[in-house]
Amino acid sequence: MTEILAPGDVVLATSAATKTDAVREAGAVLVRAGAVEPAYVDAMLERERSMSTYMGNYLAIPHGTEEAKGTITRSALCLVRYDEPVDWDGEPVRVVVGIAGVGDEHLEILSRIALVFADMEQVQRVLDAPTAAELYAVLQQVNEE
Amino acid sequence: MIMPNLPAFLAWGLITTLFISVGWWPNGILGGFGNADVMSWQGAATALAQAEDGTTFRQYVGLVGPMITYLLPLLIANAGGRVVYGERGAVVASIVAVGMITGSTIPMFLGAMIVGPLSAWVMKKIDALWEGKIRAGFEMLVNMFAAGIAGAAMAVIAFFGFAPLITRVSEWLGDGVGWLADNGLLPVMSIIVEPAKVLFLNNAIGNGALVPLGAQQVAETGKSLLFLVEANPGPGLGILLAYTFFGIGMARSSAPGAAIIQFFGGIHEVYFPFVLMKPALIIAAIAGGATGVATNAAFGSGLRGPAAPGSIFAVYATTARGSFLGVTLSVVLSFLVTFLIAAVILRASRKRDLESGGGDLQAAIAQTEANKGKSSSALGALAGAAGATSASATDPVRPVRSIVFACDAGMGSSAMGASILRDKLKKAGRTDVTVVNRAVATLDDSADLVITHRELTDRARGHAPTARHVSVENFLSSPVYDDIVRELAADSEGAKA
């Protein structure tokens, strides 16, 4: 799990003014982690314009387009949690999971996140986690159940 | 196989009526008989042809030949393959049909009708061999190459194996007609000629057997009724007008136009699909054809040359002096006999046809969709819960063994949805159902159930026309998942009971 979603790539933030800012923020984490080239962030925004990546249950999963896969260095995820809901095309988003996926390596951790967010009790734990480390622990727990 | 392609037959009929050398508006470029070295249009496809004096020249290929040789058999094979095995079957059938077409010198309609569904069926069996045994991530690769290799192999088999066989069959039919003519069993000829015609062997029979024999008789007596055995437009008109008055659906509405192309344009091919849709009508065609032959025999009437194409005008243009009464009666009587018998056949099966949608593929699909509400209430409830559509274009009782989640890029939402449903199915004890995710663009028709975001469902349906489609708005907590799990859990209990 650490290879794809490193503890350092789970970030707690207060708020984002717009959806675009939130996507840029997630993209910046992926760039900083050395997973994608800066051009991938533009592809994430482009993807968002054609179709929202809002998933429901306060979660959005911005990611690039099929064509932008060449700008991905390695598969990686990042997670940014906001204290204030971000307006995601009218939907409230608290957690933004940025995805850079080339092969199938990221699917395992992504499916773990999916299972967490399918369960409102678990979602509440993610939203309530006081620190990034404890949030990370919530995601890890799903694995062990 | 035939019905969805009717527009292509009509288009070909229209082009042929107009542009061939004996058409209404002969055009050497479109009709494919012009000499490209003489005519001015450059850049069009040409092929070497031999002139009467033995020299070769570049002749335009035109529209008429390629359409009947390639387009129509390919469409028939494609539709036949699709019925058996969806989009994948259609593709394989088309590949194999090319082997059939190029392996022979006669139009391969009969061959396409045989190898189309057959090759799709073989592909289905091949796929079943390793279904569910492919390592995740390799499905696309294996699926693509399996169909490519199987299609290539079957195309070669069709070329060397089936095409010569079908060509031989048409030669036998020609020989049979020749034998009947030699033995004075003239009206009996219709029993061979009419079925051979609707299998598009009309030219093989006409030019291969009847025209040479007829020419011989003309040399002896100045006329021959053999020219009218195949070219008599009466039976075809009878079939088409019977459809015009007693048919249903698309067949009824397209029959009058086809009748004009057939009777005046002389392009008999446009009525063949109407017989193939309802094979019992061949009885009407045979009876009408035999009536025409018997009439000419009784009146001693005939043509002084081949009527090509078999238009009423071409028939009169070649009618021997003193034969007008006999020829006219042969056309009229053969029309009347065919029309009456065809009308009885169409009337008798009309009720059943209306119920089943007229043997019309598209209607059958629509009918299946309409029936679906009754036969799969679980799915109906499921669609309601999702607040979106779900429709099936195939057998509503197709059991769900594989589920595909599809999204735009195939890297995010579909993967999450697949994980959640997989988890739910695991908890319900249905680990035998596979759940995978992929991009919509790479979707194929092998899945039983396809789940997509509402906005992508139409696109997904285009890629997987025979699968059942379900839309979701929320990939994370859609009520659809629990409905699917409930339905599948009920299925497995039903199977055990």
XYZ file of C-alpha atoms in Angstrom:
642
model
C 0.000 0.000 0.000
C 2.853 2.345 0.823
C 4.239 2.214 -2.707
C 1.074 3.535 -4.303
C -0.348 5.728 -1.543
C 2.485 6.871 0.708
C 1.582 8.216 4.172
C 3.143 11.525 3.127
C 0.675 11.858 0.264
C -2.306 11.991 2.591
C -2.891 15.675 3.235
C -5.302 17.530 5.507
C -6.364 20.947 4.212
C -8.852 23.503 5.406
C -10.636 24.555 2.240
C -10.436 25.045 -1.498
C -12.186 27.921 -3.234
C -13.168 25.979 -6.341
C -13.166 22.501 -7.795
C -10.320 23.569 -10.104
C -8.207 24.588 -7.114
C -8.876 21.245 -5.457
C -7.890 19.332 -8.601
C -4.701 21.411 -8.880
C -3.920 20.731 -5.245
C -4.294 16.960 -5.674
C -2.288 17.175 -8.896
C 0.490 19.077 -7.112
C 0.771 16.286 -4.541
C 1.153 13.724 -7.332
C 3.789 15.872 -9.054
C 5.654 16.347 -5.770
C 5.597 12.581 -5.211
C 7.335 12.189 -8.563
C 4.429 10.156 -9.981
C 3.391 12.438 -12.850
C 4.686 15.257 -15.020
C 3.031 18.670 -14.552
C 1.184 18.177 -17.867
C -0.861 15.427 -16.217
C -2.521 18.029 -13.992
C -3.869 19.789 -17.082
C -5.243 16.467 -18.273
C -6.960 16.029 -14.909
C -8.663 19.395 -15.369
C -9.599 18.536 -18.940
C -11.101 15.238 -17.797
C -13.066 17.066 -15.122
C -14.532 19.441 -17.693
C -15.850 16.614 -19.868
C -17.252 14.611 -16.971
C -17.296 15.112 -13.233
C -15.360 12.615 -11.153
C -17.676 13.073 -8.192
C -18.363 9.604 -6.824
C -20.888 10.270 -4.101
C -20.448 10.115 -0.312
C -18.245 13.266 -0.223
C -15.654 11.668 -2.513
C -14.218 12.859 -5.830
C -11.485 11.020 -7.724
C -9.885 13.373 -10.282
C -7.620 11.654 -12.806
C -6.211 12.309 -16.256
C -7.410 11.235 -19.662
C -6.528 8.083 -21.558
C -4.206 10.130 -23.815
C -2.352 11.617 -20.847
C -1.173 8.224 -19.616
C 2.205 8.959 -21.182
C 2.839 11.707 -18.626
C 2.534 9.242 -15.728
C 5.887 8.081 -14.366
C 4.467 5.512 -11.966
C 1.040 4.603 -10.637
C 0.224 6.564 -7.523
C -2.648 7.935 -5.468
C -2.926 10.891 -3.159
C -5.651 11.931 -0.750
C -6.570 15.447 0.285
C -9.221 15.934 2.937
C -10.895 19.329 3.339
C -12.492 20.651 6.504
C -14.964 22.665 4.434
C -16.919 20.987 1.616
C -15.685 21.882 -1.893
C -18.419 22.667 -4.416
C -17.978 19.903 -7.012
C -20.510 20.805 -9.694
C -23.075 21.321 -6.968
C -22.071 18.286 -4.902
C -20.264 18.599 -1.557
C -16.818 16.989 -1.651
C -14.705 16.538 1.461
C -12.197 13.994 0.201
C -10.285 14.257 -3.074
C -8.370 11.192 -4.196
C -6.031 12.057 -7.051
C -5.323 9.059 -9.275
C -2.432 8.370 -11.623
C -2.833 4.881 -12.981
C -0.864 3.264 -15.775
C -1.320 -0.435 -15.204
C -3.336 -2.253 -12.583
C -1.015 -1.603 -9.629
C -3.219 1.117 -8.169
C -6.418 -0.919 -8.320
C -5.843 -2.738 -5.056
C -5.590 0.398 -2.939
C -8.327 2.077 -4.963
C -10.691 -0.783 -4.307
C -9.860 -0.492 -0.613
C -10.782 3.185 -0.729
C -13.976 2.266 -2.573
C -14.981 -0.145 0.152
C -14.314 2.491 2.802
C -16.404 5.074 1.001
C -19.261 2.691 0.278
C -19.875 2.484 4.023
C -21.096 5.745 5.574
C -19.778 4.781 9.007
C -16.289 4.401 7.575
C -16.675 7.632 5.640
C -17.468 9.391 8.903
C -14.277 7.980 10.425
C -12.276 9.353 7.499
C -13.915 12.756 7.908
C -13.384 12.771 11.678
C -9.775 11.554 11.752
C -7.821 14.224 13.651
C -4.508 13.647 11.894
C -3.288 12.456 8.528
C -1.691 9.447 10.157
C -4.978 8.383 11.748
C -6.812 8.860 8.452
C -4.223 6.631 6.828
C -4.835 4.053 9.508
C -8.568 3.991 8.694
C -7.772 3.148 5.081
C -5.322 0.473 6.170
C -7.817 -1.182 8.475
C -10.118 -2.164 5.655
C -7.358 -4.374 4.434
C -7.210 -6.317 7.640
C -10.923 -6.927 8.026
C -30.085 -12.025 -41.978
C -31.855 -10.427 -44.898
C -34.327 -7.963 -43.467
C -31.963 -5.416 -41.864
C -30.035 -5.276 -45.130
C -33.012 -4.618 -47.363
C -32.002 -0.979 -47.933
C -28.696 -2.186 -49.399
C -30.538 -4.478 -51.810
C -32.787 -1.633 -52.878
C -29.826 0.713 -53.322
C -28.072 -1.858 -55.443
C -31.260 -2.505 -57.416
C -31.725 1.178 -58.090
C -28.133 1.718 -59.187
C -28.305 -1.335 -61.414
C -31.631 -0.354 -62.972
C -30.217 3.020 -63.886
C -26.608 2.564 -64.828
C -25.945 -0.837 -66.429
C -25.454 -0.965 -70.198
C -29.100 -1.953 -70.759
C -30.366 0.336 -67.977
C -32.431 3.516 -68.127
C -29.504 5.844 -67.967
C -26.478 3.782 -68.993
C -23.275 5.006 -67.432
C -20.050 3.205 -68.210
C -18.293 4.610 -65.180
C -20.887 3.792 -62.527
C -22.269 0.758 -64.302
C -18.794 -0.676 -64.711
C -18.702 -1.331 -68.457
C -16.934 1.791 -69.736
C -13.440 1.828 -71.215
C -11.298 3.991 -68.954
C -8.797 4.666 -71.710
C -11.512 6.242 -73.814
C -13.655 7.964 -71.219
C -12.581 11.054 -69.388
C -13.150 10.305 -65.709
C -9.787 9.689 -64.062
C -8.862 8.184 -60.723
C -11.676 5.634 -60.448
C -10.938 1.952 -59.874
C -10.426 -0.035 -63.068
C -9.754 -3.649 -63.963
C -8.409 -5.209 -67.147
C -11.150 -6.568 -69.365
C -11.147 -8.282 -72.720
C -12.839 -6.638 -75.659
C -14.658 -8.604 -78.338
C -11.670 -8.393 -80.633
C -9.522 -10.107 -77.995
C -7.561 -7.026 -76.946
C -7.551 -5.963 -73.327
C -8.547 -2.548 -72.030
C -8.961 -0.850 -68.680
C -12.606 -1.103 -67.679
C -14.207 0.866 -64.868
C -15.114 -1.297 -61.878
C -18.142 0.857 -61.053
C -20.740 0.335 -58.353
C -22.836 -2.545 -59.616
C -20.310 -5.387 -59.528
C -18.599 -4.658 -56.200
C -21.921 -4.145 -54.486
C -23.379 -7.496 -55.455
C -20.089 -9.360 -55.200
C -18.813 -7.914 -51.940
C -21.196 -5.582 -50.148
C -24.371 -7.662 -50.120
C -22.836 -11.034 -49.164
C -20.726 -9.288 -46.498
C -23.780 -7.600 -45.024
C -25.667 -10.881 -44.999
C -22.798 -12.702 -43.302
C -22.397 -9.829 -40.865
C -26.069 -9.883 -39.893
C -26.058 -13.682 -39.660
C -23.014 -13.625 -37.406
C -24.552 -10.913 -35.249
C -27.686 -12.945 -34.613
C -25.599 -15.861 -33.372
C -22.889 -14.064 -31.413
C -23.330 -10.308 -31.288
C -20.787 -7.819 -32.549
C -17.968 -10.307 -32.185
C -19.816 -12.897 -34.273
C -20.582 -10.263 -36.894
C -16.908 -9.366 -37.270
C -15.728 -12.959 -37.546
C -18.532 -13.794 -39.986
C -17.515 -10.877 -42.217
C -13.878 -12.003 -42.243
C -14.881 -15.517 -43.235
C -17.326 -14.264 -45.872
C -14.434 -12.671 -47.754
C -12.918 -16.142 -48.082
C -16.215 -17.322 -49.497
C -16.566 -14.403 -51.918
C -13.050 -14.471 -53.317
C -12.982 -18.257 -53.445
C -15.636 -18.274 -56.172
C -16.588 -16.486 -59.351
C -20.332 -16.326 -58.655
C -22.002 -14.013 -56.105
C -21.765 -15.819 -52.779
C -25.140 -15.189 -51.202
C -25.866 -18.787 -50.390
C -22.317 -19.171 -49.089
C -22.594 -16.065 -46.923
C -25.860 -17.291 -45.448
C -24.154 -20.534 -44.476
C -20.710 -19.443 -43.273
C -21.912 -16.255 -41.542
C -23.866 -17.868 -38.721
C -21.638 -20.948 -38.766
C -18.372 -19.090 -38.208
C -19.941 -16.950 -35.468
C -21.097 -20.132 -33.769
C -17.609 -21.636 -34.004
C -16.176 -18.438 -32.493
C -18.640 -18.685 -29.633
C -17.532 -22.247 -28.935
C -13.861 -21.273 -29.122
C -14.381 -18.429 -26.652
C -16.193 -20.782 -24.293
C -13.057 -22.938 -24.075
C -11.129 -20.428 -21.996
C -13.890 -18.264 -20.638
C -13.005 -17.085 -17.124
C -9.579 -18.719 -17.332
C -7.693 -15.734 -18.691
C -5.456 -13.869 -16.284
C -6.796 -10.451 -15.383
C -5.479 -7.779 -17.706
C -4.987 -10.170 -20.614
C -8.626 -10.504 -21.637
C -8.413 -7.891 -24.376
C -5.260 -9.370 -25.837
C -6.582 -12.929 -25.834
C -10.006 -11.899 -27.160
C -8.549 -9.886 -30.021
C -6.088 -12.511 -31.142
C -8.470 -15.413 -30.667
C -11.010 -13.823 -33.021
C -8.324 -12.638 -35.429
C -6.655 -16.029 -35.706
C -9.922 -17.976 -35.836
C -11.327 -15.577 -38.446
C -8.215 -15.855 -40.601
C -8.203 -19.652 -40.384
C -11.890 -19.949 -41.190
C -11.527 -17.530 -44.119
C -8.926 -19.855 -45.635
C -11.141 -22.879 -44.986
C -14.079 -21.079 -46.622
C -11.907 -20.148 -49.604
C -10.671 -23.660 -50.353
C -13.377 -25.738 -48.717
C -16.780 -24.108 -48.953
C -16.547 -21.767 -51.930
C -15.806 -24.523 -54.491
C -18.627 -26.578 -52.983
C -21.203 -23.826 -53.417
C -19.916 -23.102 -56.914
C -20.350 -26.798 -57.714
C -23.917 -26.723 -56.374
C -24.812 -23.910 -58.740
C -23.267 -25.835 -61.637
C -25.379 -28.856 -60.732
C -28.485 -26.696 -60.729
C -27.566 -25.421 -64.180
C -26.978 -28.978 -65.408
C -30.318 -30.038 -63.941
C -32.143 -27.275 -65.789
C -30.395 -28.244 -69.013
C -31.430 -31.858 -68.561
C -35.070 -30.919 -67.988
C -35.087 -28.713 -71.068
C -33.592 -31.531 -73.134
C -36.262 -33.913 -71.915
C -39.228 -31.657 -72.504
C -40.122 -31.367 -68.832
C -40.387 -27.640 -69.240
C -42.731 -26.469 -66.428
C -40.884 -28.750 -63.999
C -37.846 -26.532 -64.545
C -39.425 -23.914 -62.319
C -38.984 -26.247 -59.334
C -35.229 -25.791 -59.761
C -35.100 -22.341 -61.292
C -37.184 -20.409 -58.759
C -35.365 -21.594 -55.600
C -32.020 -21.171 -57.369
C -33.014 -17.640 -58.301
C -33.761 -16.515 -54.775
C -30.416 -17.933 -53.688
C -28.948 -15.422 -56.139
C -27.908 -18.119 -58.569
C -30.124 -16.504 -61.195
C -27.239 -15.437 -63.382
C -25.560 -18.814 -63.074
C -28.800 -20.483 -64.184
C -29.800 -17.875 -66.739
C -26.507 -17.252 -68.455
C -25.014 -20.629 -67.596
C -27.762 -22.932 -68.785
C -30.846 -21.275 -70.240
C -29.337 -18.669 -72.525
C -27.027 -21.066 -74.407
C -29.861 -23.588 -74.825
C -32.241 -20.824 -75.858
C -29.778 -19.457 -78.397
C -29.585 -22.914 -79.905
C -33.379 -23.060 -80.263
C -33.489 -19.579 -81.778
C -31.028 -20.739 -84.397
C -33.417 -23.591 -85.226
C -36.897 -22.065 -84.858
C -36.362 -18.303 -84.460
C -37.587 -18.136 -80.888
C -37.288 -19.839 -77.514
C -39.360 -19.882 -74.354
C -36.250 -20.737 -72.349
C -35.308 -17.071 -72.265
C -38.438 -16.417 -70.254
C -38.059 -19.162 -67.660
C -35.769 -17.101 -65.491
C -36.425 -13.603 -66.851
C -40.233 -13.599 -66.564
C -40.947 -10.708 -64.174
C -44.411 -12.079 -63.297
C -43.604 -14.256 -60.269
C -41.473 -11.569 -58.621
C -44.193 -8.982 -59.117
C -46.680 -11.416 -57.589
C -44.544 -11.837 -54.470
C -43.976 -8.104 -54.055
C -47.590 -7.090 -54.602
C -48.732 -9.792 -52.194
C -46.457 -8.203 -49.598
C -47.782 -4.764 -50.547
C -51.328 -5.810 -49.706
C -50.922 -8.542 -47.099
C -47.484 -8.047 -45.604
C -46.648 -6.296 -42.361
C -44.108 -3.813 -41.082
C -41.012 -2.812 -42.977
C -41.497 -5.576 -45.569
C -44.908 -4.200 -46.496
C -43.756 -0.606 -46.774
C -40.720 -1.371 -48.912
C -42.454 -3.858 -51.247
C -44.098 -1.326 -53.636
C -40.792 0.408 -54.375
C -39.119 -2.936 -54.856
C -41.924 -3.936 -57.259
C -41.130 -0.988 -59.530
C -37.423 -1.789 -59.561
C -38.219 -5.421 -60.231
C -40.958 -5.249 -62.881
C -39.893 -2.187 -64.851
C -36.214 -2.086 -63.973
C -35.828 -5.824 -64.395
C -33.684 -6.241 -61.300
C -35.182 -9.425 -59.898
C -32.750 -9.569 -56.975
C -34.830 -7.079 -54.994
C -37.597 -9.612 -54.476
C -35.321 -12.463 -53.365
C -35.020 -11.137 -49.799
C -38.792 -11.129 -49.516
C -38.899 -14.819 -50.315
C -35.960 -15.631 -48.054
C -37.756 -13.945 -45.160
C -40.655 -16.315 -45.592
C -39.379 -19.394 -47.428
C -42.865 -20.886 -47.895
C -43.373 -18.240 -50.584
C -41.064 -20.190 -52.845
C -44.105 -22.394 -53.541
C -45.899 -19.358 -54.945
C -42.903 -18.458 -57.089
C -42.547 -22.004 -58.419
C -46.252 -22.271 -59.265
C -46.190 -18.895 -61.002
C -43.012 -19.715 -62.895
C -44.391 -23.077 -64.013
C -47.607 -21.387 -65.148
C -45.604 -18.977 -67.275
C -43.573 -21.753 -68.871
C -46.685 -23.843 -69.538
C -48.454 -20.862 -71.110
C -45.589 -20.232 -73.500
C -45.420 -23.924 -74.314
C -49.167 -23.988 -75.051
C -49.032 -20.917 -77.288
C -45.721 -21.822 -78.849
C -44.516 -18.369 -77.962
C -41.046 -17.229 -76.982
C -38.330 -14.584 -77.198
C -35.767 -14.190 -79.899
C -32.994 -13.350 -77.481
C -32.286 -13.098 -73.796
C -34.319 -10.445 -71.945
C -31.673 -8.835 -69.828
C -32.338 -7.436 -67.382
C -35.664 -9.204 -66.871
C -37.769 -6.076 -67.181
C -41.184 -6.111 -68.813
C -39.767 -3.722 -71.419
C -36.806 -5.960 -72.184
C -39.203 -8.873 -72.491
C -41.364 -7.076 -75.058
C -38.322 -5.734 -76.864
C -37.169 -9.279 -77.557
C -40.538 -10.962 -78.043
C -40.654 -12.889 -81.299
C -43.147 -11.727 -83.909
C -46.468 -13.490 -83.378
C -45.651 -14.331 -79.769
C -47.015 -11.197 -78.116
C -50.235 -12.819 -76.935
C -48.514 -15.870 -75.460
C -45.752 -13.861 -73.823
C -48.204 -11.339 -72.380
C -50.371 -14.115 -71.004
C -47.355 -15.929 -69.564
C -46.373 -12.818 -67.624
C -49.905 -11.997 -66.505
C -50.827 -15.560 -65.539
C -47.585 -16.215 -63.715
C -48.118 -12.966 -61.836
C -51.697 -13.901 -60.908
C -50.851 -17.419 -59.762
C -47.891 -16.243 -57.658
C -49.870 -13.354 -56.212
C -52.816 -15.513 -55.186
C -50.736 -18.255 -53.567
C -48.444 -15.744 -51.865
C -51.481 -13.847 -50.586
C -52.888 -17.020 -49.046
C -49.536 -17.841 -47.416
C -49.091 -14.317 -46.059
C -52.670 -14.143 -44.802
C -52.377 -17.532 -43.097
C -49.277 -16.576 -41.152
C -50.192 -12.925 -40.643
C -51.431 -13.271 -37.085
C -48.380 -15.185 -35.972
C -46.106 -12.726 -37.756
C -47.719 -9.774 -36.064
C -47.235 -11.425 -32.702
C -43.616 -12.262 -33.330
C -42.872 -8.989 -35.033
C -42.963 -10.219 -38.601
C -39.809 -12.313 -38.662
C -38.121 -8.979 -38.759
C -34.938 -8.817 -36.777
C -35.341 -5.245 -35.630
C -38.934 -5.835 -34.660
C -37.892 -8.971 -32.831
C -35.370 -6.961 -30.863
C -37.933 -4.301 -30.039
C -40.334 -7.038 -29.055
C -37.767 -8.576 -26.743
C -37.228 -5.221 -25.149
C -40.946 -4.751 -24.709
C -41.289 -8.205 -23.192
C -38.464 -7.588 -20.824
C -40.600 -5.646 -18.374
C -42.680 -8.740 -17.776
C -40.016 -11.388 -17.782
C -37.458 -9.631 -15.648
C -39.214 -7.649 -12.979
C -36.012 -7.587 -10.957
C -34.339 -5.586 -13.664
C -37.305 -3.273 -13.981
C -37.155 -2.510 -10.270
C -33.465 -2.065 -10.596
C -33.863 0.486 -13.342
C -36.402 2.355 -11.271
C -34.125 2.422 -8.263
C -31.281 3.795 -10.294
C -33.584 6.465 -11.631
C -32.254 5.631 -15.031
C -32.665 3.242 -17.887
C -31.819 -0.340 -18.288
C -32.627 -2.268 -21.374
C -31.734 -5.497 -22.915
C -31.414 -6.186 -26.604
C -31.145 -9.877 -26.151
C -32.681 -12.887 -24.521
C -33.996 -11.532 -21.233
C -33.224 -14.727 -19.379
C -29.520 -14.731 -20.247
C -27.894 -15.648 -16.944
C -25.417 -13.180 -15.519
C -21.962 -14.730 -15.259
C -19.797 -11.738 -16.005
C -20.277 -8.122 -15.062
C -18.225 -5.266 -16.474
C -18.028 -1.815 -14.960
C -17.051 0.723 -17.568
C -16.034 4.344 -17.245
C -14.299 6.853 -19.461
C -10.655 6.121 -18.655
C -11.111 2.799 -16.885
C -8.730 3.796 -14.130
C -10.943 5.283 -11.451
C -14.684 5.112 -10.912
C -15.260 1.812 -12.690
C -12.529 0.183 -10.592
C -14.165 1.427 -7.423
C -17.611 0.309 -8.454
C -16.266 -3.109 -9.424
C -14.566 -3.495 -6.030
C -17.725 -2.691 -4.160
C -19.930 -5.025 -6.154
C -17.319 -7.795 -6.030
C -17.238 -7.440 -2.270
C -21.016 -7.592 -2.028
C -21.210 -10.644 -4.279
C -18.507 -12.361 -2.256
C -20.538 -11.813 0.879
C -23.596 -13.224 -0.900
C -21.599 -16.316 -1.849
C -21.553 -15.694 -5.596
C -17.820 -15.874 -6.273
C -18.562 -17.554 -9.610
C -19.655 -14.235 -11.113
C -16.720 -12.234 -12.456
C -16.672 -8.473 -12.013
C -14.091 -6.478 -13.932
C -13.622 -2.847 -14.919
C -12.436 -1.232 -18.099
C -12.665 1.872 -20.265
C -15.845 2.223 -22.316
C -13.786 2.399 -25.491
C -12.374 -1.080 -24.906
C -15.713 -2.634 -23.994
C -16.820 -5.620 -26.051
C -19.961 -7.643 -26.213
C -18.772 -10.571 -24.122
C -20.173 -9.363 -20.796
C -23.646 -10.336 -19.647
C -24.220 -7.159 -17.669
C -22.580 -3.775 -18.202
C -22.751 -1.082 -15.537
C -21.930 2.495 -16.498
C -22.496 6.010 -15.349
C -25.775 7.351 -16.666
C -24.005 9.627 -19.146
C -21.984 6.779 -20.637
C -24.685 4.139 -20.952
C -25.579 4.997 -24.544
C -21.959 4.763 -25.612
C -21.573 1.484 -23.740
C -24.644 0.113 -25.466
C -23.004 0.796 -28.808
C -19.991 -1.290 -27.812
C -21.959 -4.113 -26.224
C -25.313 -4.312 -27.998
C -26.429 -7.688 -26.688
C -25.463 -7.197 -23.055
C -27.863 -5.993 -20.424
C -27.107 -2.388 -19.462
C -27.607 -0.710 -16.129
C -26.952 2.935 -15.348
C -25.802 4.271 -12.033
C -25.382 7.813 -10.837
C -23.399 7.076 -7.734
C -20.713 4.438 -8.109
C -20.196 4.213 -4.373
C -23.589 3.559 -2.900
C -25.988 2.795 -5.672
C -29.131 0.871 -4.754
C -28.504 -0.962 -8.024
C -25.764 -3.067 -6.428
C -28.039 -4.565 -3.818
C -30.668 -5.276 -6.473
C -28.103 -7.112 -8.585
C -26.844 -9.100 -5.613
C -30.411 -9.998 -4.662
C -31.220 -11.067 -8.208
C -28.100 -13.190 -8.494
C -28.614 -14.748 -5.069
C -32.143 -15.678 -6.151
C -30.731 -17.111 -9.390
C -28.351 -19.424 -7.600
C -31.081 -20.628 -5.245
C -33.328 -21.225 -8.212
C -30.576 -23.233 -9.846
C -30.126 -25.361 -6.747
C -33.858 -26.004 -6.316
